[in-house]
CSV table of C-alpha atoms in Angstrom, one decimal:
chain,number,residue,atom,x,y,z
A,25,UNK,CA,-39.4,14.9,15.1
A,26,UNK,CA,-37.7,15.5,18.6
A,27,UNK,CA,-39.4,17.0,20.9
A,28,UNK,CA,-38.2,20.1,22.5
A,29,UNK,CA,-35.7,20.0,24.4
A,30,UNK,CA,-38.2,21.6,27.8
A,31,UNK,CA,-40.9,19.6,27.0
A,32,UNK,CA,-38.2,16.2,27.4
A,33,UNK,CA,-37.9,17.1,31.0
A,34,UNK,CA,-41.1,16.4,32.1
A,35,UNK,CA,-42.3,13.1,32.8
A,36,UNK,CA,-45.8,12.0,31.4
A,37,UNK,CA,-48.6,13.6,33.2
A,38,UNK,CA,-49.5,11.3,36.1
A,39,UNK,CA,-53.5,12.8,36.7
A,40,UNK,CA,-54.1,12.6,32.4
A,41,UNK,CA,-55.7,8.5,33.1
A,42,UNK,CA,-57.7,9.7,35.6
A,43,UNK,CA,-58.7,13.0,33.5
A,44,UNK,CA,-59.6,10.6,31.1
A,45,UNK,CA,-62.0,8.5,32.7
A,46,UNK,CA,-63.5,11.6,34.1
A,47,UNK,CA,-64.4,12.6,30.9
A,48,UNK,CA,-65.6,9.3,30.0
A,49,UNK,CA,-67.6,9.1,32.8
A,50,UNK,CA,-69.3,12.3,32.0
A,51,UNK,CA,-70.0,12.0,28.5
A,52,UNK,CA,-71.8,8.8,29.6
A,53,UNK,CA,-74.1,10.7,32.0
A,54,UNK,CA,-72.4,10.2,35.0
A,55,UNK,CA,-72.5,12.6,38.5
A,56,UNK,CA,-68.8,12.6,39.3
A,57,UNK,CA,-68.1,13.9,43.1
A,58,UNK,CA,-64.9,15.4,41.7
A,59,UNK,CA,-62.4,15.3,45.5
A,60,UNK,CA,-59.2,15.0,43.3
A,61,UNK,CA,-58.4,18.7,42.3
A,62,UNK,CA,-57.6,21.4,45.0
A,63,UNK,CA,-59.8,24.3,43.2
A,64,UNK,CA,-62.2,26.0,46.1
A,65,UNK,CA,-65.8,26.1,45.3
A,66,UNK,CA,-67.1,28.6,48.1
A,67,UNK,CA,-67.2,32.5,47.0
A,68,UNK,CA,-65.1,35.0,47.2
A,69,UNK,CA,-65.5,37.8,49.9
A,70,UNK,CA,-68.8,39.8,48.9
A,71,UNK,CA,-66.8,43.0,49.7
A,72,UNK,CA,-64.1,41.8,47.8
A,73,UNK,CA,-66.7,41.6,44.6
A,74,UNK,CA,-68.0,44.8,44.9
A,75,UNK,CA,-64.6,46.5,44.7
A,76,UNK,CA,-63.4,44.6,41.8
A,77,UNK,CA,-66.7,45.8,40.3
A,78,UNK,CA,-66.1,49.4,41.5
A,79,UNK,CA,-62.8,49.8,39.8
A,80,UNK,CA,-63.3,48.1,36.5
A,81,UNK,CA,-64.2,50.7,33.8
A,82,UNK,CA,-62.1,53.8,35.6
A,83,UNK,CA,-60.1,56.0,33.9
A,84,UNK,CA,-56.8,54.3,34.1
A,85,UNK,CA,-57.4,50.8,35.4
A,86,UNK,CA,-57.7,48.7,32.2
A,87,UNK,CA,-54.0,49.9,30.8
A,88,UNK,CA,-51.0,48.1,31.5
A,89,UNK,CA,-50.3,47.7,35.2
A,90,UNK,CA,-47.6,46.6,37.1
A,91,UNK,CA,-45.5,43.9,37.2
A,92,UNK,CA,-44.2,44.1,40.5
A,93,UNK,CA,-48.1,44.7,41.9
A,94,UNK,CA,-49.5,48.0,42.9
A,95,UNK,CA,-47.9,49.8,45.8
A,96,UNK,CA,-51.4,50.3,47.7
A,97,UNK,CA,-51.7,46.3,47.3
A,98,UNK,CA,-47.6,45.6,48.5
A,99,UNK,CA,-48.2,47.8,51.7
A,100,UNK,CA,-51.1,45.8,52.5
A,101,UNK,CA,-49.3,42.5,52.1
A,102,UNK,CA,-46.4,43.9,54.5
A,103,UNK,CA,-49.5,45.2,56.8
A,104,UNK,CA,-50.9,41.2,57.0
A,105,UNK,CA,-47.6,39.5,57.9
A,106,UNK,CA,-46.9,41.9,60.8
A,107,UNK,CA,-49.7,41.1,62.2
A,108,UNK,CA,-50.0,37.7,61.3
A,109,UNK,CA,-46.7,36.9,62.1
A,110,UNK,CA,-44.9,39.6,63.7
A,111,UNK,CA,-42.4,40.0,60.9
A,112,UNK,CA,-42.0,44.0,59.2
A,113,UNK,CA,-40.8,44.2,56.0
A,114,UNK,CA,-40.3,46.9,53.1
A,115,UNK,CA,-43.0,47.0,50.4
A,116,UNK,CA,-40.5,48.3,48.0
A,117,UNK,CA,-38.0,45.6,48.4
A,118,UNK,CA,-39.0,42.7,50.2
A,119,UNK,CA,-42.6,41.8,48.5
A,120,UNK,CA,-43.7,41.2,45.0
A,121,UNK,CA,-47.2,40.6,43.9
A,122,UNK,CA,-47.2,37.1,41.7
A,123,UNK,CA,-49.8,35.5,39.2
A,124,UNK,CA,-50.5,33.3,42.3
A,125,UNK,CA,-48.3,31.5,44.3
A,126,UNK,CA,-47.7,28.6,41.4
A,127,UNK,CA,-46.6,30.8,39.2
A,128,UNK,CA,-44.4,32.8,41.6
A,129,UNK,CA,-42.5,29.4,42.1
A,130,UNK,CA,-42.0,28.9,38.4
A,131,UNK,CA,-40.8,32.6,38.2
A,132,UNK,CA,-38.4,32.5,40.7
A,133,UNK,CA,-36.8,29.5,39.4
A,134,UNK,CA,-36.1,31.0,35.6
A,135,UNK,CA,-34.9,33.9,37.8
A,136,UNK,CA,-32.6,32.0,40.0
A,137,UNK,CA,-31.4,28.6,38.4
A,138,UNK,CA,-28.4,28.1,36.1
A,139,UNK,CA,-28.1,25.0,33.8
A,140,UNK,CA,-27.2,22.6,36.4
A,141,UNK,CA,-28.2,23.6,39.7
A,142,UNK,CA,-29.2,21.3,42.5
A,143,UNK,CA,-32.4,22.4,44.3
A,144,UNK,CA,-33.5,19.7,47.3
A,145,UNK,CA,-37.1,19.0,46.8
A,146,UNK,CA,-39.7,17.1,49.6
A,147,UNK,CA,-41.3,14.1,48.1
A,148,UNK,CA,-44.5,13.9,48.0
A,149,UNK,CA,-44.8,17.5,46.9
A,150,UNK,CA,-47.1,20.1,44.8
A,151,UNK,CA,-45.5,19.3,41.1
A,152,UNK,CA,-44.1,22.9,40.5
A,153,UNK,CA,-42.0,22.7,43.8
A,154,UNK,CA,-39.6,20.2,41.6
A,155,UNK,CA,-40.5,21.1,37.9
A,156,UNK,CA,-40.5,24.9,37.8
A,157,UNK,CA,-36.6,24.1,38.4
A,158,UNK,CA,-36.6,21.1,35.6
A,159,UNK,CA,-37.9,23.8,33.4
A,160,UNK,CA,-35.4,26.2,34.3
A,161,UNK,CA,-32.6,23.8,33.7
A,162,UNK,CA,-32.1,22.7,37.4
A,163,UNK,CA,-32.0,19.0,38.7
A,164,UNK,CA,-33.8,17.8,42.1
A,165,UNK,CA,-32.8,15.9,44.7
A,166,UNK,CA,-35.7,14.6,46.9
A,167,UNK,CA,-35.9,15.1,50.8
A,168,UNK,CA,-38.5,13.9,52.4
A,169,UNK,CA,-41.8,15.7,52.9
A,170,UNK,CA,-42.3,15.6,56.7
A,171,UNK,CA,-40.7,17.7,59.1
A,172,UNK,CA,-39.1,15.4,61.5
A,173,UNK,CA,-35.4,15.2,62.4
A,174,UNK,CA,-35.5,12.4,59.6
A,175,UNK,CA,-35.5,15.5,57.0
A,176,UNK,CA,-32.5,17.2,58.7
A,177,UNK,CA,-30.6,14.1,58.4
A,178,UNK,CA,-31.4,13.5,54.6
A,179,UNK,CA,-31.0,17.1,54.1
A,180,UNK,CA,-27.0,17.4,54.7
A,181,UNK,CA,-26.6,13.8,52.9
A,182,UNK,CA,-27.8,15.3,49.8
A,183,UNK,CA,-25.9,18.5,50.5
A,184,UNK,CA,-22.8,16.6,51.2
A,185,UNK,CA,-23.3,14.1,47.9
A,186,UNK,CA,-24.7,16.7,46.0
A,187,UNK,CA,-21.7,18.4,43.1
A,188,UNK,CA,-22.8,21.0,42.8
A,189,UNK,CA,-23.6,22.3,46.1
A,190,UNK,CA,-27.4,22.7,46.3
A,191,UNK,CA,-28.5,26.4,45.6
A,192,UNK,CA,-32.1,26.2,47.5
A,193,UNK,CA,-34.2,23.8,50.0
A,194,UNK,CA,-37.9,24.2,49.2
A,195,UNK,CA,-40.4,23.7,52.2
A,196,UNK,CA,-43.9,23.6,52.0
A,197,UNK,CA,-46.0,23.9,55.5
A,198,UNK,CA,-49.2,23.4,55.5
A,199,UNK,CA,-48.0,20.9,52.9
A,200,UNK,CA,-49.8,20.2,49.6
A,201,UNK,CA,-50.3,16.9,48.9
A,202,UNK,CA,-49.6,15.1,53.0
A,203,UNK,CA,-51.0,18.3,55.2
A,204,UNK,CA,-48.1,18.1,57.3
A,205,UNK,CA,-47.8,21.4,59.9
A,206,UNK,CA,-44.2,22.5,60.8
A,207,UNK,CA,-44.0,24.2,64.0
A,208,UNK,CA,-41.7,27.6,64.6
A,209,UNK,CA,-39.2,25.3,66.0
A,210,UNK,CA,-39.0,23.2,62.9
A,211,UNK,CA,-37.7,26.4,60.9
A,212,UNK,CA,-35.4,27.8,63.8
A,213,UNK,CA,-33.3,24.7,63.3
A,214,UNK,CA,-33.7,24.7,59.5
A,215,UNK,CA,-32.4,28.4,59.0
A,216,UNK,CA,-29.2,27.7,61.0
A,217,UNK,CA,-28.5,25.1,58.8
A,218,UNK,CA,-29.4,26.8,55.5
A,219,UNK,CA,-27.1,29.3,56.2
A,220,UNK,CA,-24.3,27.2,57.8
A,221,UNK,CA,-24.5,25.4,54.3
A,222,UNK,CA,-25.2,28.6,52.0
A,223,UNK,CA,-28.7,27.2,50.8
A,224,UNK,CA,-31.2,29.3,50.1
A,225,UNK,CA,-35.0,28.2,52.3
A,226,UNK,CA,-37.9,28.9,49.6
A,227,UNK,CA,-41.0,28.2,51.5
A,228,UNK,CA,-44.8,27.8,49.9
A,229,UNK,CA,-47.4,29.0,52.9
A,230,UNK,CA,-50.6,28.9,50.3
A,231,UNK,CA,-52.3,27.1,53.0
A,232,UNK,CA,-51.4,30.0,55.9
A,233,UNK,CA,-55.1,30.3,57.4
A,234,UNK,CA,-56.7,26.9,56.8
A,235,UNK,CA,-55.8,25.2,59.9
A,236,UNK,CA,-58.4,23.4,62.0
A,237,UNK,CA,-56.5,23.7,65.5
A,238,UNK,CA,-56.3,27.1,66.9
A,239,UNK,CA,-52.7,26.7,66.1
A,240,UNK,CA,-52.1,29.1,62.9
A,241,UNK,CA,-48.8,27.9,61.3
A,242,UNK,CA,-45.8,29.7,61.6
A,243,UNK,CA,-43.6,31.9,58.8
A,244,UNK,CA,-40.1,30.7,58.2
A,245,UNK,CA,-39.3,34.8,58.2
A,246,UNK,CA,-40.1,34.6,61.8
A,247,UNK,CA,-37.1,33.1,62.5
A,248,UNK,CA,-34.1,35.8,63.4
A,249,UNK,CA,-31.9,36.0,60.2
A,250,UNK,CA,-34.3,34.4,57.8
A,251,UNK,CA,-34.3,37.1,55.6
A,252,UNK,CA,-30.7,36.8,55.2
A,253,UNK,CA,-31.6,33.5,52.9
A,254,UNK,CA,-35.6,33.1,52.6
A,255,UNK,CA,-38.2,33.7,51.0
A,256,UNK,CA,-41.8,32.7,51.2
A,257,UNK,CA,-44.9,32.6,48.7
A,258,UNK,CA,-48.7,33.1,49.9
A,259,UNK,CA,-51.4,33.0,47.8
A,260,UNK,CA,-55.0,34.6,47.9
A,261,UNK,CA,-56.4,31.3,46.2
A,262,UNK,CA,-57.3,29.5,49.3
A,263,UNK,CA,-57.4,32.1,52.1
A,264,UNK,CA,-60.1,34.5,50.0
A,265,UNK,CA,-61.3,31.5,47.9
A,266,UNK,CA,-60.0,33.7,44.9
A,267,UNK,CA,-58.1,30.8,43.0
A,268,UNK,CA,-59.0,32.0,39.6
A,269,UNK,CA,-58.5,35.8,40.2
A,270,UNK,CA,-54.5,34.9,40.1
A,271,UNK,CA,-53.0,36.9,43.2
A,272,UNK,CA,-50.2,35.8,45.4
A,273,UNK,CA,-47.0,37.2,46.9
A,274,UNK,CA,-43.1,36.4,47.1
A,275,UNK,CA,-41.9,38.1,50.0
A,276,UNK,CA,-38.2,38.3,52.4
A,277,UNK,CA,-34.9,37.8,50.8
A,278,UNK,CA,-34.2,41.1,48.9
A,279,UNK,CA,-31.7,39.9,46.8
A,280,UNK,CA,-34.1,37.1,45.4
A,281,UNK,CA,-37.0,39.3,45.3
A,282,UNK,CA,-35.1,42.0,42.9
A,283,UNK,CA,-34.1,39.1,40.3
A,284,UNK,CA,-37.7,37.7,40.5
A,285,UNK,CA,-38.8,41.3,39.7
A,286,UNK,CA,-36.5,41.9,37.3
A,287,UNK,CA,-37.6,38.5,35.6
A,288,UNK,CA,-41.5,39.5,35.7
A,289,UNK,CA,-40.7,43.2,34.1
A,290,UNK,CA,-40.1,40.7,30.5
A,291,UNK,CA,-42.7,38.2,31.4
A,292,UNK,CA,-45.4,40.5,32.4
A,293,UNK,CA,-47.3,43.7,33.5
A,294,UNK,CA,-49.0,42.3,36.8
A,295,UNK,CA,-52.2,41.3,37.1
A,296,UNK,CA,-55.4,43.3,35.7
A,297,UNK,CA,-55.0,46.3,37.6
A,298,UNK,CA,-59.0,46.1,39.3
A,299,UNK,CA,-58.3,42.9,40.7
A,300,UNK,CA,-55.2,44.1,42.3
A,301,UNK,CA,-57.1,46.3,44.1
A,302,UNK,CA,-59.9,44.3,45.1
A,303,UNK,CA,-56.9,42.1,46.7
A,304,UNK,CA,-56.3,45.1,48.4
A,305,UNK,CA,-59.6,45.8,49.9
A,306,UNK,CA,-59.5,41.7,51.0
A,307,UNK,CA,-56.1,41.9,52.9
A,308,UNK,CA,-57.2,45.2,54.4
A,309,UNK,CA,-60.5,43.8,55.4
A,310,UNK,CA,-62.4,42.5,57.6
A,311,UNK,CA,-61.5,38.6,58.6
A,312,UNK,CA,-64.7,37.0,59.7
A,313,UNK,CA,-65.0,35.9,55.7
A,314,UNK,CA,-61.3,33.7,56.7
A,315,UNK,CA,-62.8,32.4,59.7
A,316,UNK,CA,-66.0,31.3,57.6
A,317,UNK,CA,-63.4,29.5,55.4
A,318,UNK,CA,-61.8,28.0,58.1
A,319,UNK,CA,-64.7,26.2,59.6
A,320,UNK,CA,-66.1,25.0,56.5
A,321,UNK,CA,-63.2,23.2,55.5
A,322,UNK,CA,-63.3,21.8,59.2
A,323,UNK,CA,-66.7,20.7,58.7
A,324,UNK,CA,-65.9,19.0,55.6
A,325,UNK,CA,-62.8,17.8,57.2
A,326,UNK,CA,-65.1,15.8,60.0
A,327,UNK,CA,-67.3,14.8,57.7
A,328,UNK,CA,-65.0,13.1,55.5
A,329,UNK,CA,-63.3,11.1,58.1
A,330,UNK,CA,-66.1,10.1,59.8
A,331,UNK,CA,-68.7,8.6,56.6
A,332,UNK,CA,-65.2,7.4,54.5
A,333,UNK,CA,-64.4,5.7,58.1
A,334,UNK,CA,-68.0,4.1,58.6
A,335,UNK,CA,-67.9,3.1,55.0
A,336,UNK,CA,-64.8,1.3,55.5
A,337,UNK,CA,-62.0,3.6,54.5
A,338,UNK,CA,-59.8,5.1,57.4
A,339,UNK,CA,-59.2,8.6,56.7
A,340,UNK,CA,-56.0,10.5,58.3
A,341,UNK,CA,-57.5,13.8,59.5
A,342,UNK,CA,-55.7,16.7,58.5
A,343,UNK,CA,-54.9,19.1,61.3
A,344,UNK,CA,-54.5,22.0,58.1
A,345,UNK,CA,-55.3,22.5,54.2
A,346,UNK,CA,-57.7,21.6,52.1
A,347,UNK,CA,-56.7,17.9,51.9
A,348,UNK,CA,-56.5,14.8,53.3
A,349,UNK,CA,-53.7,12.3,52.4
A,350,UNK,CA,-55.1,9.1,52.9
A,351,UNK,CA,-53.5,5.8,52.1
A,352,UNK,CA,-55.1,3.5,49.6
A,353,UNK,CA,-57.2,0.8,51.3
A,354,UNK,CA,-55.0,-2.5,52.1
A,355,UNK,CA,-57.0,-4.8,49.5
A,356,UNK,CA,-56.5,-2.4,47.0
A,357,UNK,CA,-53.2,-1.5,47.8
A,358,UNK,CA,-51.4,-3.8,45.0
A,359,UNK,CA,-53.2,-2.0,42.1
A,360,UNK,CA,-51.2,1.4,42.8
A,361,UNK,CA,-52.5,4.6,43.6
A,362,UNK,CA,-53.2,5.8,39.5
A,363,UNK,CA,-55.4,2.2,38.6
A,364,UNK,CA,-57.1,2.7,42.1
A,365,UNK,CA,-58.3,6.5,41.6
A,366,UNK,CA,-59.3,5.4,38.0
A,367,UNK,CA,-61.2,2.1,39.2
A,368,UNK,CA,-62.6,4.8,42.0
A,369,UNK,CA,-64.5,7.2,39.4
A,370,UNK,CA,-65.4,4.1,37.1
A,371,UNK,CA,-66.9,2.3,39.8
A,372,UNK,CA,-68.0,4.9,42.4
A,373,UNK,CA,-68.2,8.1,40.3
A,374,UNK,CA,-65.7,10.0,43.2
A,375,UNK,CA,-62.4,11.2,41.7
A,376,UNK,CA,-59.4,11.8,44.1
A,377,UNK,CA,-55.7,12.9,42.8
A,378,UNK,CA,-53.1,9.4,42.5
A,379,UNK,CA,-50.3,9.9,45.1
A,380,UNK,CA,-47.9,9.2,42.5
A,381,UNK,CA,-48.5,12.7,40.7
A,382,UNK,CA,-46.9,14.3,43.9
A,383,UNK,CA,-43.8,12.2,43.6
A,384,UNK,CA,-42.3,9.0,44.0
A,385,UNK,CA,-43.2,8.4,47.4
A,386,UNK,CA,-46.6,9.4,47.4
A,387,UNK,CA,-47.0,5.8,45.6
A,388,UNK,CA,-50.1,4.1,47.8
A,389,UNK,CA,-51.5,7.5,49.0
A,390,UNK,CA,-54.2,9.2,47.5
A,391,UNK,CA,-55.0,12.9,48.3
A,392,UNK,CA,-58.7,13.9,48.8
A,393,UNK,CA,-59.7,17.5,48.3
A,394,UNK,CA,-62.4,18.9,50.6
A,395,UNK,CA,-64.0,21.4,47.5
A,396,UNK,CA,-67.6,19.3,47.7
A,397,UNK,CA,-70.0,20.3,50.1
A,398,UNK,CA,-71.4,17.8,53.1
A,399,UNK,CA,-74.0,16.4,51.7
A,400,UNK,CA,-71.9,15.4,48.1
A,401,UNK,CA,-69.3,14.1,50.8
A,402,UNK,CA,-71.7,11.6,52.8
A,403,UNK,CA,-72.9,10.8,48.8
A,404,UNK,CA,-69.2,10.0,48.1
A,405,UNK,CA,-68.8,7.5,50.8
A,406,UNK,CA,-72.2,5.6,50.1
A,407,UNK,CA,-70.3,4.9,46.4
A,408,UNK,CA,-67.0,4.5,48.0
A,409,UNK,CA,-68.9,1.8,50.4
A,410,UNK,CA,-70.6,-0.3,47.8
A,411,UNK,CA,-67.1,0.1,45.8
A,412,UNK,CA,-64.9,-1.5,48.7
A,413,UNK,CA,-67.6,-4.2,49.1
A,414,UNK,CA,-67.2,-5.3,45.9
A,415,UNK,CA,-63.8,-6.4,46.8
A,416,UNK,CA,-60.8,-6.1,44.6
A,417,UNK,CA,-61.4,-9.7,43.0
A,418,UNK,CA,-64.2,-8.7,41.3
A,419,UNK,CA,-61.8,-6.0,40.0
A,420,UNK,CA,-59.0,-8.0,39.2
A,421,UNK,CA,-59.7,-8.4,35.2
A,422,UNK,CA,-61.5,-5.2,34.7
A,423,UNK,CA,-60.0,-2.3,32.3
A,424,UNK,CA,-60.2,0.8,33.5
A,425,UNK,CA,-62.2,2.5,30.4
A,426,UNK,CA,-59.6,5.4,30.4
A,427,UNK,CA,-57.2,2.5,28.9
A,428,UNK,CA,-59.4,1.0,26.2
A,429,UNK,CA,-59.0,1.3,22.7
């Protein structure tokens, strides 16, 4: 039988070998230092807690709720980006509460995208970037992932080449998988040229607050007229290490918003109503629990660079997220970045994400999440040590046990 016609679109899962020999790994007793997926281990807020416990069991809370999100939770989010970034907008109009920022994207692409539509997508990027469209019935064109004049460039080839005319550009900044920063000025040349071509900018900030600088990024909807033709998805996953408590928010362009809401009203009724508030209480909060974040990440960051560097891989430092996109090491470069992450948790027990998952050019790049704590980390780069030792011609005839009959 055919498959469906959906399930067609999608290309085989890229991480599934190194899933595999994960779980092959494990069952044979090993202690993988799992660095590949970007899923935060520290706690959420304590105060955060306590008010999701507070509201659970109240007279009204476990009914239906809604699927726009709660008005106390919008006002909140509106409250954050004014000061955050200086931009006001309407709770009622210009912000809706999402399933997390992931499922946000997917959303607003069945909301947006007729059979056929061109949306330009960076490369390397987070996977739903490009296939929440693919499912929708859109096609991608690939622009590249970091914000240098090169992007503007590619960016009015493909709108140029491109029948039809692209609806959307999608940015991403902090980016997941490279951890590239755009600065404001980046996005006051971009939203010019949106609207100059008629494009609409949809921008993923998940990774708002982890920055290691003391240079917070910048919101596209800072830019004068951005709201004409943006909007921008945030996510409580890594700023209030609340990944599996499903919270994040679509928020400018009110023409986009209302189809996205008018979308979610047949897909959903919002998020369990508790947790919305609990969200609540975390945006309205104190901050020092961010900061907390922040500097652990940073911690990790410098510890990762420095024991991968002694043990003989060179680590990019990130200046923001929760990743480092590192290329492979040079006399391991010809296996590819898939066979090297798999030969890396076979041989060293540490599992990083292949580059190749995030798109074609992330090929010879793996990305490296910082969800272990210090100690697993300096563990990680003893194994990845002995590992590079062993050099790749020792390697040369071995099968990965993820491939084996």
């Amino acid at each position: 039988m055919e498959e469906f016609h959906r399930i067609r679109r999608l290309p085989p899962y890229v991480f599934e070998q190194v899933n595999r020999a994960k779980a092959i790994a494990r069952n044979a007793g090993a202690d993988i230092i799992d660095l590949g997926m970007g899923n935060p281990d520290l706690p959420a807020p304590a105060h955060v807690v306590e008010k999701l416990k507070d509201t659970v069991g109240r007279p009204r809370t476990d009914r239906y709720s809604s699927s726009r999100g709660i008005t106390g939770l919008r006002r909140a989010q509106a409250a954050y980006y004014e000061r955050r970034f200086g931009v006001k907008l309407n709770p009622d109009t210009q912000i809706i509460t999402t399933l997390g920022s992931k499922e946000g994207f997917a959303n607003v692409a069945q909301a947006i995208t007729a059979p056929g539509d061109v949306v330009l997508v960076p490369d390397p990027s987070y996977p739903i970037h490009a296939f929440g469209f693919l499912m929708a019935g859109g096609v991608c064109r690939s622009v590249p992932s970091e914000p240098t004049p090169d992007f503007f460039t590619t960016l009015e080839r493909a709108i140029v080449h491109s029948i039809p005319k692209p609806l959307a550009v999608v940015v991403c900044y902090p980016s997941n998988p490279t951890a590239y920063v755009a600065d404001l000025d980046f996005y006051k040349e971009l939203v010019p040229f949106a609207k100059k071509h008629g494009v609409f900018i949809l921008s993923d900030l998940a990774y708002a607050e982890v920055y290691f600088d003391n240079n917070p990024p910048p919101s596209v909807l800072q830019v004068p007229g951005a709201m004409d033709i943006a909007v921008e998805f945030t996510s409580m996953s890594k700023t209030y290490s609340m990944p599996g408590w499903r919270i994040g928010f679509a928020v400018g362009n009110e023409r986009i918003i209302g189809a996205l809401g008018r979308v979610k009203s047949y897909l959903d009724y919002g998020a369990f109503t508790p947790i919305q508030v609990a969200a609540t209480a975390a945006l309205n909060g104190p901050d020092d629990c961010i900061r907390e974040m922040r500097e652990t990440y940073r911690r990790r960051r410098d510890v990762l660079v420095e024991s991968f560097g002694r043990a003989g891989w060179q680590i990019p430092a990130p200046a923001a997220s929760m990743f480092a996109w590192s290329p492979i090491p040079e006399p391991f470069r010809a296996l590819g970045s898939v066979e090297f992450a798999t030969l890396l948790v076979e041989k060293a027990e540490v599992a990083v994400s292949p580059g190749t998952g995030f798109g074609e050019r992330g090929e010879g790049y793996v990305r490296i999440a910082l969800v272990e704590n210090e100690q697993r980390i300096r563990q990680a780069a003893r194994n990845v040590r002995r590992f590079l030792e062993s050099g790749p011609d020792k390697l040369h005839n071995v099968i990965p046990l993820a491939k084996r009959g």
